[in-house]
Coordinates of C-alpha atoms in Angstrom, one line a residue:
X232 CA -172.4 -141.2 144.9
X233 CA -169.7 -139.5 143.2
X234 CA -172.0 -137.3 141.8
X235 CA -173.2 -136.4 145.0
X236 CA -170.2 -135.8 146.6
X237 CA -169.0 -133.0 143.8
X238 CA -172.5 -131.3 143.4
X239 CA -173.3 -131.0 147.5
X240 CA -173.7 -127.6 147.3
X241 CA -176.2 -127.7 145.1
X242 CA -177.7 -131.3 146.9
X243 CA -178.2 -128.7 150.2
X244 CA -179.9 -126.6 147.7
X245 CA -182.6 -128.7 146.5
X246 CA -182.9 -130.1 150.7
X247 CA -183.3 -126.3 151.8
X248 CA -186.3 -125.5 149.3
X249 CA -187.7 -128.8 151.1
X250 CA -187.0 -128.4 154.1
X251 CA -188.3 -125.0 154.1
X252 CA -191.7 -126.4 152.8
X253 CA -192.0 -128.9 155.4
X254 CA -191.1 -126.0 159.0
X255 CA -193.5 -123.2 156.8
X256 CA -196.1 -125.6 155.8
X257 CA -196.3 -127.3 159.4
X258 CA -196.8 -123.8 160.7
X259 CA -199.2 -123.1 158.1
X260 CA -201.1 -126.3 159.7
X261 CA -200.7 -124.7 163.5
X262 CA -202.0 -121.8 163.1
X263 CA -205.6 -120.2 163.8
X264 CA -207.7 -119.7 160.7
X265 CA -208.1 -116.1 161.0
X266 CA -204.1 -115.7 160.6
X267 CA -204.1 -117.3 157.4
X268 CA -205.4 -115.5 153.8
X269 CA -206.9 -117.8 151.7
X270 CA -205.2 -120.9 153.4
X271 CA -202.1 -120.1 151.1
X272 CA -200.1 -117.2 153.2
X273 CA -199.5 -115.6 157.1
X274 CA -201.5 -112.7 157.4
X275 CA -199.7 -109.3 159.1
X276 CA -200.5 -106.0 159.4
X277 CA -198.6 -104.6 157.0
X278 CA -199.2 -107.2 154.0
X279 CA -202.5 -105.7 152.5
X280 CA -200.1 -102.3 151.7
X281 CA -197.8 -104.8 149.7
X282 CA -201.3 -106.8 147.7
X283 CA -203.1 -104.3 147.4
X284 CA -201.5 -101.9 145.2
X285 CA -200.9 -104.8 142.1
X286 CA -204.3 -105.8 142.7
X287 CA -205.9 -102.8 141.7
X288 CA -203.4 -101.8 139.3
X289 CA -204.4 -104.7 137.0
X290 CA -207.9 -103.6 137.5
X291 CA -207.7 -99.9 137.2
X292 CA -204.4 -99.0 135.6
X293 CA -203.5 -97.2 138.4
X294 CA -200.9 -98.0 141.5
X295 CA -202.9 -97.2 144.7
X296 CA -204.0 -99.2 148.0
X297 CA -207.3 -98.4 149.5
X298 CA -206.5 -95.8 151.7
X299 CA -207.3 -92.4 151.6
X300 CA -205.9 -89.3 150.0
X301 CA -202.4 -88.9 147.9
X302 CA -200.8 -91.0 150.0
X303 CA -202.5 -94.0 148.9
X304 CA -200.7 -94.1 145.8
X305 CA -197.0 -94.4 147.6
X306 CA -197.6 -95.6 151.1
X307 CA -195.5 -98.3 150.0
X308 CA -192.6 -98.9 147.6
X309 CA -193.3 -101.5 144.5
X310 CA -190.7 -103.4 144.4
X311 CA -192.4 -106.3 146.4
X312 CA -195.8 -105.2 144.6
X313 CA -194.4 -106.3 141.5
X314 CA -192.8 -109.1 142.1
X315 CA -196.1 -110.1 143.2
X316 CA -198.2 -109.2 140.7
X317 CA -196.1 -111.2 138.1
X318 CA -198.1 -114.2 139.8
X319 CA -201.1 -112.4 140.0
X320 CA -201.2 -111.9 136.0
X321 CA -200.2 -115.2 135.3
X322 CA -202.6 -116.9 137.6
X323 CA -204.9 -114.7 138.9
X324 CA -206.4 -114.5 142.8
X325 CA -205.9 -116.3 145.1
X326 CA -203.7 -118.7 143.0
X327 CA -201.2 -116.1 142.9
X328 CA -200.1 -116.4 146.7
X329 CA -199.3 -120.1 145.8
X330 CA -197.1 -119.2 142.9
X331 CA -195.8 -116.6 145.2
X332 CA -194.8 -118.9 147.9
X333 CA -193.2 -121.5 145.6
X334 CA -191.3 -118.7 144.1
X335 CA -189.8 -117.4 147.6
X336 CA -189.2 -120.9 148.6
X337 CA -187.0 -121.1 145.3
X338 CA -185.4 -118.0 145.8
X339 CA -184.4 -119.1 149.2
X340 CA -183.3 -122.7 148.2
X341 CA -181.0 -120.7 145.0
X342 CA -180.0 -118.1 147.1
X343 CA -178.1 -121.3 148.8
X344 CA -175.9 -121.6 146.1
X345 CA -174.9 -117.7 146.5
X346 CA -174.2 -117.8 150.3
X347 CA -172.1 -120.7 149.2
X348 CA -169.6 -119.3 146.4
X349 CA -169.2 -116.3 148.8
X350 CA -168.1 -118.3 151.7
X351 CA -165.7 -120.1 149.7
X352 CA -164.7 -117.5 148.5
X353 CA -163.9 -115.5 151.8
X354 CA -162.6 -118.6 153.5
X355 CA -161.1 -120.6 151.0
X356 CA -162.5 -124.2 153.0
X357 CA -165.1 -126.0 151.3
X358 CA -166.2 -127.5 153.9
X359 CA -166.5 -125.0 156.1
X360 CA -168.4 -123.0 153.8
X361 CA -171.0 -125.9 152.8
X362 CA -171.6 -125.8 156.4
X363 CA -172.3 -122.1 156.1
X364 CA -174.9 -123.2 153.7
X365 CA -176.5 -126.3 155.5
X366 CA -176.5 -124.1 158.6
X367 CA -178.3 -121.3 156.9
X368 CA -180.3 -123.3 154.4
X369 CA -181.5 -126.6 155.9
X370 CA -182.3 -125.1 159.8
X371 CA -185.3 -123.5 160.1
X372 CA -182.8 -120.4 161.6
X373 CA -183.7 -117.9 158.2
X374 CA -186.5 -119.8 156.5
X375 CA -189.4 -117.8 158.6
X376 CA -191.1 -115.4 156.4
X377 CA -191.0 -117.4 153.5
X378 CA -195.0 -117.7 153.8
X379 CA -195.4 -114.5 154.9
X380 CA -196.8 -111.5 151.7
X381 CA -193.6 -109.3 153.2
X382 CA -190.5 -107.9 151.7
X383 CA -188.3 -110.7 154.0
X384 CA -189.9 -113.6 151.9
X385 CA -187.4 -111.9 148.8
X386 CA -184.7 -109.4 150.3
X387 CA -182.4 -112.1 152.3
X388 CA -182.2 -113.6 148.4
X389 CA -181.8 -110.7 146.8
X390 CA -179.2 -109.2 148.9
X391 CA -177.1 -112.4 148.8
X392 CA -177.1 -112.6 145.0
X393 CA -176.3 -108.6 145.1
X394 CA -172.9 -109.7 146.9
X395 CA -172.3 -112.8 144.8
X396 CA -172.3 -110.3 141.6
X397 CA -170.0 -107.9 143.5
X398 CA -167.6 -111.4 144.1
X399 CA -168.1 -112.7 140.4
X400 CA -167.4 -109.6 139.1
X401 CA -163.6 -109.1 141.4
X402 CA -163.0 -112.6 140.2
X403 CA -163.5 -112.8 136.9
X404 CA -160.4 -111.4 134.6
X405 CA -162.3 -110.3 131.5
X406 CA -162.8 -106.6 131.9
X407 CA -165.9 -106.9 130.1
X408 CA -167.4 -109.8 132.0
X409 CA -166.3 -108.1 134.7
X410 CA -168.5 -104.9 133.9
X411 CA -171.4 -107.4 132.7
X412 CA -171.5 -108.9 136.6
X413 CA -170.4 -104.9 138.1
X414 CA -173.7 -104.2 135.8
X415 CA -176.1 -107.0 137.0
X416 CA -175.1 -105.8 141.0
X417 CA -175.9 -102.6 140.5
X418 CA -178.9 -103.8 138.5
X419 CA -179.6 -106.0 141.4
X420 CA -179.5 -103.4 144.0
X421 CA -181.3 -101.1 142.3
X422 CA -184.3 -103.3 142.6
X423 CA -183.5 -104.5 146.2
X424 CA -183.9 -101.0 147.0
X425 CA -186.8 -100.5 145.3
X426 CA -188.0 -103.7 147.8
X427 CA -186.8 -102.3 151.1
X428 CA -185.5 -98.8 151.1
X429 CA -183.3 -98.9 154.6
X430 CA -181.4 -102.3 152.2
X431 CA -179.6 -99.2 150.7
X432 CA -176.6 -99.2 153.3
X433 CA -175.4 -102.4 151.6
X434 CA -174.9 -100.4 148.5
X435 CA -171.6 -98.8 150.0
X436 CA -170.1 -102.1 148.9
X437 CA -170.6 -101.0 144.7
X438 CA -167.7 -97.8 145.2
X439 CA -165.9 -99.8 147.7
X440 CA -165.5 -102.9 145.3
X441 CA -164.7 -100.4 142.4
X442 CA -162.1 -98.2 144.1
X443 CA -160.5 -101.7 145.4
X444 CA -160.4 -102.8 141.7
X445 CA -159.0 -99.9 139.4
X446 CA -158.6 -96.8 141.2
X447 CA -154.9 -97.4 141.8
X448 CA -154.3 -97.8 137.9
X449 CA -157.0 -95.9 136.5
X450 CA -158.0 -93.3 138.2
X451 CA -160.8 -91.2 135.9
X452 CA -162.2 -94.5 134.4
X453 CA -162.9 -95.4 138.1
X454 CA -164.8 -92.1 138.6
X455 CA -166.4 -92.6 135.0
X456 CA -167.8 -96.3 136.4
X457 CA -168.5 -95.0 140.1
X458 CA -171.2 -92.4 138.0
X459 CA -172.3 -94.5 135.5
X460 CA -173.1 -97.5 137.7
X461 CA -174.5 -95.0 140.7
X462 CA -176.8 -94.4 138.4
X463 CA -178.0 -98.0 137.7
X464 CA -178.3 -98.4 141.2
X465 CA -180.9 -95.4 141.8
X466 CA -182.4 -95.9 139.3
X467 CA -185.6 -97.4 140.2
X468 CA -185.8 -95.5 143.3
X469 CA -185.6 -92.1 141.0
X470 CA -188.0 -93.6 139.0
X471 CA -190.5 -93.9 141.8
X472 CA -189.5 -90.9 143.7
X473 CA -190.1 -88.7 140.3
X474 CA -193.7 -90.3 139.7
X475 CA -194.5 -89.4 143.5
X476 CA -193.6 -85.9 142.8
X477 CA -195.5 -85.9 139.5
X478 CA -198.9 -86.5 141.8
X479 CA -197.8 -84.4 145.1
X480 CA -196.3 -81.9 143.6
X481 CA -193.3 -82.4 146.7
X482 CA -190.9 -84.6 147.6
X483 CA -192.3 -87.4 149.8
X484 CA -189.3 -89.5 150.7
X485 CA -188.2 -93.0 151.4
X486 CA -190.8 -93.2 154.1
X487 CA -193.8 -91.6 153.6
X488 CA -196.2 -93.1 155.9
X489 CA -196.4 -90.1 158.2
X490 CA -197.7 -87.9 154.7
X491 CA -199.8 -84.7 155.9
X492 CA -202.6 -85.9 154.2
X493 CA -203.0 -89.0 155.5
X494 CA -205.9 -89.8 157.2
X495 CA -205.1 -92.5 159.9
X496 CA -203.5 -93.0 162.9
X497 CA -199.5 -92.1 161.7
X498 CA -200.1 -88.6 161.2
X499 CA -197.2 -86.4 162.0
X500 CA -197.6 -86.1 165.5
X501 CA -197.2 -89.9 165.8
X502 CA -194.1 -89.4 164.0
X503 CA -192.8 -86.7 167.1
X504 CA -194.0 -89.0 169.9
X505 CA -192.0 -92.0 168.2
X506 CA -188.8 -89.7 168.3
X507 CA -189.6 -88.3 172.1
X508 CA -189.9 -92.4 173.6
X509 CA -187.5 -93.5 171.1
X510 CA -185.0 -91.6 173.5
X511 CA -185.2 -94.6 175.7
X512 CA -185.8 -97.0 173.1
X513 CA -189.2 -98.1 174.3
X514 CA -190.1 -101.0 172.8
X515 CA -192.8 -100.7 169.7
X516 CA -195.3 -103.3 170.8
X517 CA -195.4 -101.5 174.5
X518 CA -195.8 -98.2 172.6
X519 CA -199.0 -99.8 170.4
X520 CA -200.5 -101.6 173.5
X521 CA -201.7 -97.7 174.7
X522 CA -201.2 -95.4 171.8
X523 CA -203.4 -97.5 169.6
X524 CA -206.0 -98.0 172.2
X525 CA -206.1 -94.2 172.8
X526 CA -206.4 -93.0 169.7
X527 CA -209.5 -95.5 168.8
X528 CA -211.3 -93.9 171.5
X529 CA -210.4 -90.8 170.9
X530 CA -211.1 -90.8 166.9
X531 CA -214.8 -92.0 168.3
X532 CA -215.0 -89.1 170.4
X533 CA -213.8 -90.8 174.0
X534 CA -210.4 -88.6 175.4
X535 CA -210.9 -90.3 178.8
X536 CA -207.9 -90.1 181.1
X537 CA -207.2 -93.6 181.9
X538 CA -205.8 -93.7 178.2
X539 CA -203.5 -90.8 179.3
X540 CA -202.2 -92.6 182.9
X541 CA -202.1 -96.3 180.5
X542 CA -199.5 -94.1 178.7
X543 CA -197.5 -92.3 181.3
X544 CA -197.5 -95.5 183.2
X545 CA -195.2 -97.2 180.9
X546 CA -192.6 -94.5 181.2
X547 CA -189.3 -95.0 183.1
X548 CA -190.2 -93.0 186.9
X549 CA -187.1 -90.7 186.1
X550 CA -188.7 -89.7 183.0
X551 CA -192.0 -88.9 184.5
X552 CA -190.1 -87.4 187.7
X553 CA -188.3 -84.9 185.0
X554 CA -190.9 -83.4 183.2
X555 CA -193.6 -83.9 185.8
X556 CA -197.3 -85.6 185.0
X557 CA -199.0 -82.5 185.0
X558 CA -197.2 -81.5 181.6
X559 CA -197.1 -85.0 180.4
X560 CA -200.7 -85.2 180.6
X561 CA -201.0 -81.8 179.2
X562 CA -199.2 -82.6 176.0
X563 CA -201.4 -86.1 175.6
X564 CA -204.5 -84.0 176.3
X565 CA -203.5 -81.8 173.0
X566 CA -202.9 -85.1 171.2
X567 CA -206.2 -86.1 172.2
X568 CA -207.3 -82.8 170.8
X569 CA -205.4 -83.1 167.4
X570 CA -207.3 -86.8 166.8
X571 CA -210.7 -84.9 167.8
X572 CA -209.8 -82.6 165.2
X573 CA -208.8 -85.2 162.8
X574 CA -212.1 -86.9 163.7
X575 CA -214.6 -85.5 161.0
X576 CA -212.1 -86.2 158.3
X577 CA -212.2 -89.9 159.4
X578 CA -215.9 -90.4 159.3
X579 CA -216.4 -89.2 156.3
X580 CA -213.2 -90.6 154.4
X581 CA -211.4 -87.9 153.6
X582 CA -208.0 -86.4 153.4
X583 CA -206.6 -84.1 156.2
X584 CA -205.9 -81.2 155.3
X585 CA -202.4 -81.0 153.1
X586 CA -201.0 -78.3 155.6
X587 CA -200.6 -79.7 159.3
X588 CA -203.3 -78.2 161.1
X589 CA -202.4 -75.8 163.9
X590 CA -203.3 -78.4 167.5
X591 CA -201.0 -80.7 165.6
X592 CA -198.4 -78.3 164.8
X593 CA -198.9 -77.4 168.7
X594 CA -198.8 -81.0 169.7
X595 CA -195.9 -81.8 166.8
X596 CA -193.8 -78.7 169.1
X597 CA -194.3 -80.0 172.1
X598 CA -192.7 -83.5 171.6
X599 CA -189.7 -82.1 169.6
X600 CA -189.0 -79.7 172.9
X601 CA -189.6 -83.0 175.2
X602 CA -187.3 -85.1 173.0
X603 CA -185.0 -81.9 172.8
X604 CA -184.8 -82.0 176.4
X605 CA -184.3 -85.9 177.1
X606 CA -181.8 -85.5 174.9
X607 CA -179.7 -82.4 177.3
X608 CA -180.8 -84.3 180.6
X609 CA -180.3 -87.6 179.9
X610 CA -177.4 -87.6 177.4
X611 CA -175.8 -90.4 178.2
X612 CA -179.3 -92.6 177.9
X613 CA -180.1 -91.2 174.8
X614 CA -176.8 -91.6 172.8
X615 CA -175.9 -94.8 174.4
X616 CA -178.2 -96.5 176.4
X617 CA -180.7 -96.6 174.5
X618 CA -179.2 -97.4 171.4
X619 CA -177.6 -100.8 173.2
X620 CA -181.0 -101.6 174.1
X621 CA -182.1 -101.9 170.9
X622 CA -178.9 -104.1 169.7
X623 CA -179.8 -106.0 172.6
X624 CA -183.3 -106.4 171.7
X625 CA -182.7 -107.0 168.2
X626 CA -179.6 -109.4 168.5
X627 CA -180.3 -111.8 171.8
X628 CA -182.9 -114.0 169.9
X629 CA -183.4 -117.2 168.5
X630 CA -184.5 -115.7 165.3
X631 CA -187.2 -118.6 165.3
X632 CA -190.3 -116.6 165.1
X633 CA -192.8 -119.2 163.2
X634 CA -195.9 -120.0 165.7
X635 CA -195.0 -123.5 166.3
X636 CA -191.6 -122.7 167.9
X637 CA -192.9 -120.2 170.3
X638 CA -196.6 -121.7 170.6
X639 CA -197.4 -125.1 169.2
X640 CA -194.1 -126.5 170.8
X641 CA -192.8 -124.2 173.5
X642 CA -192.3 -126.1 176.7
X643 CA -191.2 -129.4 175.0
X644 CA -187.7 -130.3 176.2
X645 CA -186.1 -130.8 172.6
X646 CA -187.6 -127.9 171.2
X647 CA -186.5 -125.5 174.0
X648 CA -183.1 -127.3 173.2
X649 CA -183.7 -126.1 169.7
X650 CA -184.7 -122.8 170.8
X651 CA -181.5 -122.2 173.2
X652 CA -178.7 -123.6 170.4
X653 CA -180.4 -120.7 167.5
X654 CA -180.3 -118.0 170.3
X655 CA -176.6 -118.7 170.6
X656 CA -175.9 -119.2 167.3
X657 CA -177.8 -115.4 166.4
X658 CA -176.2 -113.5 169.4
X659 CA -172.7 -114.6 168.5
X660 CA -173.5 -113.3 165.0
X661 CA -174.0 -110.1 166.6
X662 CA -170.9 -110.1 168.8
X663 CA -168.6 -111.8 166.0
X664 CA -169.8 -108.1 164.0
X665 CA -168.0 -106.4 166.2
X666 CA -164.7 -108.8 166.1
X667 CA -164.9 -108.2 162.3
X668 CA -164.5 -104.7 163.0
X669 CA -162.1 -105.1 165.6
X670 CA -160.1 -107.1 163.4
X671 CA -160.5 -104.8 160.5
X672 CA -156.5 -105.2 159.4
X673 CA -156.0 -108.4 159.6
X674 CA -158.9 -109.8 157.3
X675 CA -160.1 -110.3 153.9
X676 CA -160.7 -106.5 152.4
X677 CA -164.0 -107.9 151.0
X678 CA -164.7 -109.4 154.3
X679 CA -164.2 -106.2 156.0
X680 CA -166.5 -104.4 153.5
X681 CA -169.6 -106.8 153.8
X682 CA -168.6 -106.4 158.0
X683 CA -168.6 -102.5 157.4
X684 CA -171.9 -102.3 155.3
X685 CA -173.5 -104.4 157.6
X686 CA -173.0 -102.7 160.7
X687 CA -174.0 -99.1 159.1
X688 CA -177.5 -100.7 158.4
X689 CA -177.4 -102.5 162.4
X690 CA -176.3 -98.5 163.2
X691 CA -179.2 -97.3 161.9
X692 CA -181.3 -99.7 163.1
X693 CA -180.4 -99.2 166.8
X694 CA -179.4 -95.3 166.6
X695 CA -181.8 -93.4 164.6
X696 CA -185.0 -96.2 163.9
X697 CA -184.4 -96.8 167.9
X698 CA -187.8 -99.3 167.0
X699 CA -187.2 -103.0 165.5
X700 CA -188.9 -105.7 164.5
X701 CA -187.5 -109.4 164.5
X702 CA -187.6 -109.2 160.6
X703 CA -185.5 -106.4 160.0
X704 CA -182.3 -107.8 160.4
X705 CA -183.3 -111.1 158.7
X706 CA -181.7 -110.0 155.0
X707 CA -178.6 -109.2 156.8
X708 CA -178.5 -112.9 158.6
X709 CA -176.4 -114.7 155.8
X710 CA -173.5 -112.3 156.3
X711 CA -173.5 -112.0 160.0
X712 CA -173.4 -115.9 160.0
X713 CA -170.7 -115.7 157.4
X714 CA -168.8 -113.3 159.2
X715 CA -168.9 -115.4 162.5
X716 CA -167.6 -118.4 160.9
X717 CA -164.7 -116.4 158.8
X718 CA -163.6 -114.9 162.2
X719 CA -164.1 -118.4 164.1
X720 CA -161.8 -119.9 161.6
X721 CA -159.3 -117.0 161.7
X722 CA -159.4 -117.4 165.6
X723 CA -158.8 -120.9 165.7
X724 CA -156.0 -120.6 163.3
X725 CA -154.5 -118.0 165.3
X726 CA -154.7 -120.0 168.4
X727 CA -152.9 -123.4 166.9
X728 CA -149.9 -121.2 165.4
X729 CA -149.4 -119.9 169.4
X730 CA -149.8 -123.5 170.4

């Protein structure tokens, strides 16, 4: 028992990785066949552009998904690819998405452990920060995507052991363990970067823990170590980025899905519309439910109008009452025109043409001058409105997205009970973000920097993305849920020394 009692944080551990099993494997059990691969993972959309790649890179010797044209070989970054494909060498298909899963569900249950020293650290109670852990480990509140082929079933991890370097390293006294752990951070966020791209807000938190640590005694050496481990950090990414230019002879960026050549539906003129509804941050699953619709039809040769009025229907009236239908259905009926054109290239699996074709350079004009001006009427929408619509959206949730809690179960008194407690518990995450940055001052400098880095990713995410998914925000949970509890405690300390 004694044991127990001075190894619990590692005894919440161990219970995470099974209770993790049990909510991921009973959802496993819920779900309809055709939305599991190989009875092993969750299938999605997006997955196949993560498998695919390693798959036929052990084949062929080359890194490239299916798809068609130059962009097939960096649709995707590798970072997940790898990771993957270490299973897929060592055991082969469809073995590997076993291996895989075990692997997340130890990464989650050791990423425990992390979350833990941190919160100790920041707010010096064990107890309170085991229950940081237990809360975050043995609820099924972060655990969701550990069955899923996606960058969340690894990132949450990753970025948690990133900050727990950053910690070890400020802790530690030994200047050279200290650059051994400043080393294995950057080293760490090179490759979580490599994973998720958008992840490389949090790496603000590399200068700002170096500049806290020796630029007040040593001034050049800090601008020596800022270079030096900059470069560590990038390096991947570089890596990646100077391979793509070896094969495109251009610069294809962070987020090349929109690549001229690509030949499916996010061409560049999907990439304009996304901007001009983005304005009011329409949601993306509203968006899909006609644009997808009318761009199947119209790739097979149907530009009927009830695709065009499915569209404009969606659209706030003030919108529509702005511009007038008659030009909104003008611009759709070049967008029709632009997938007609694209049409030929799809049939007979090819790559469009490298230089955007001239209807789509019409139709890519057009939406920049309709977003241009949304933006001049409707101002105050587009720069604030809109952008609180999406921190509503991607905050006011119970963040328990597995089929059985929103299908299997809904409607059963205890697990609507469920339900309610995790949507309070991830709103107030949200709101306590704020009161960290309120409370800027008065905190922990390292919890201000983790509150900091933190809300200049949720920034981008609700300003300039404008379009979410419940996912996005799951590798940033750990610290929001930190950083509610640190300013919960400070609060209630605050209060008893008035009392």
């Amino acid at each position: 028992m004694q044991f127990l009692k001075n190894h619990i944080s590692w005894v919440i551990c161990i219970l995470s990785f099974f209770s993790a099993f049990f909510y991921n494997q009973l959802n496993l059990q819920q779900l309809p066949k055709d939305k599991i691969r190989d009875n092993q993972t969750v299938i999605t959309n997006d997955d196949v552009s993560y498998l695919v790649p390693p798959e036929n890179y052990l084949i062929s010797g080359v890194w490239k998904d299916n798809s068609i044209g130059k962009q097939s070989y960096f649709i995707r970054p590798p970072g997940y690819g790898i990771f993957y494909m270490v299973f897929l060498k060592i055991a082969g298909y469809p073995l590997a998405l076993k291996w895989l899963k075990i692997a997340q569900l130890l990464l989650f249950s050791i990423s425990i452990y992390w979350l833990y020293r941190i919160a100790f650290s920041l707010l010096k109670h064990n107890k309170m920060a085991l229950f940081v852990a237990a809360l975050y480990g043995l609820t099924p509140f972060a655990s969701g995507f550990l069955f899923y082929t996606l960058t969340e079933g690894v990132t949450p991890a990753l970025l948690l052991l990133f900050v727990f370097l950053l910690f070890k390293a400020y802790e530690i006294t030994s200047t050279k363990q200290k650059n051994c752990y400043y080393f294995l951070a950057a080293l760490t966020f090179s490759y979580l970067l490599l994973v998720r791209p958008p992840l490389g807000f949090m790496g603000i938190l590399i200068p700002i823990f170096l500049v806290k640590e020796y630029w007040e005694t040593r001034k050049i050496k800090t601008m020596i170590q800022l270079f030096l481990f900059g470069i560590i950090a990038f390096s991947f990414t570089a890596i990646w980025q100077v391979r793509n230019y070896k094969i495109t002879n251009e610069w294809v960026g962070l987020h090349p899905i929109y690549y001229s050549e690509g030949n499916s539906m996010y061409r560049p003129t999907l990439k304009e519309y996304w901007n001009f509804v983005g304005g009011w941050a329409q949601e993306g699953q509203e968006a899909h439910s006609y644009l997808v619709p009318m761009w199947q039809a119209a790739i097979k040769g149907d530009t009927s109008f009830v695709y065009i009025n499915n569209a404009i229907q969606t659209f706030p009236k003030e919108v529509v009452s702005f511009f007038g239908e008659q030009r909104l259905v003008a611009v759709f009926r070049k967008y029709q025109q632009a997938t007609l054109f694209q049409k030929p290239y799809y049939e007979k699996r090819l790559p469009m043409p490298k230089e955007t074709p001239a209807i789509e350079q019409e139709v890519i004009q057009e939406f920049k001058q309709l977003t241009k001006e949304y933006k001049s009427e409707f101002w105050m929408n587009y720069h604030f409105i809109a952008p609180l619509k999406v921190f509503k959206t991607m905050a006011f949730h119970s963040n328990l997205s597995l089929y059985i809690f929103q299908q299997t179960y809904r409607g059963n008194v205890a697990m609507d009970a469920i339900r309610l407690t995790f949507f309070a518990i991830h709103s107030l995450c949200f709101i306590f973000l704020l009161f960290n940055l309120i409370f800027i001052k008065k905190t922990d400098w390292r919890q201000t920097a983790l509150a900091i880095s933190v809300f200049s990713y949720v920034f981008y995410l609700c300003y300039f993305q404008r379009g979410i998914e419940e996912r996005y925000t799951l590798p940033i949970l750990p610290l929001l849920l930190l950083g509610m509890v640190a300013i919960s405690q400070q609060l209630i300390t605050r209060l008893r020394r008035l009392s």
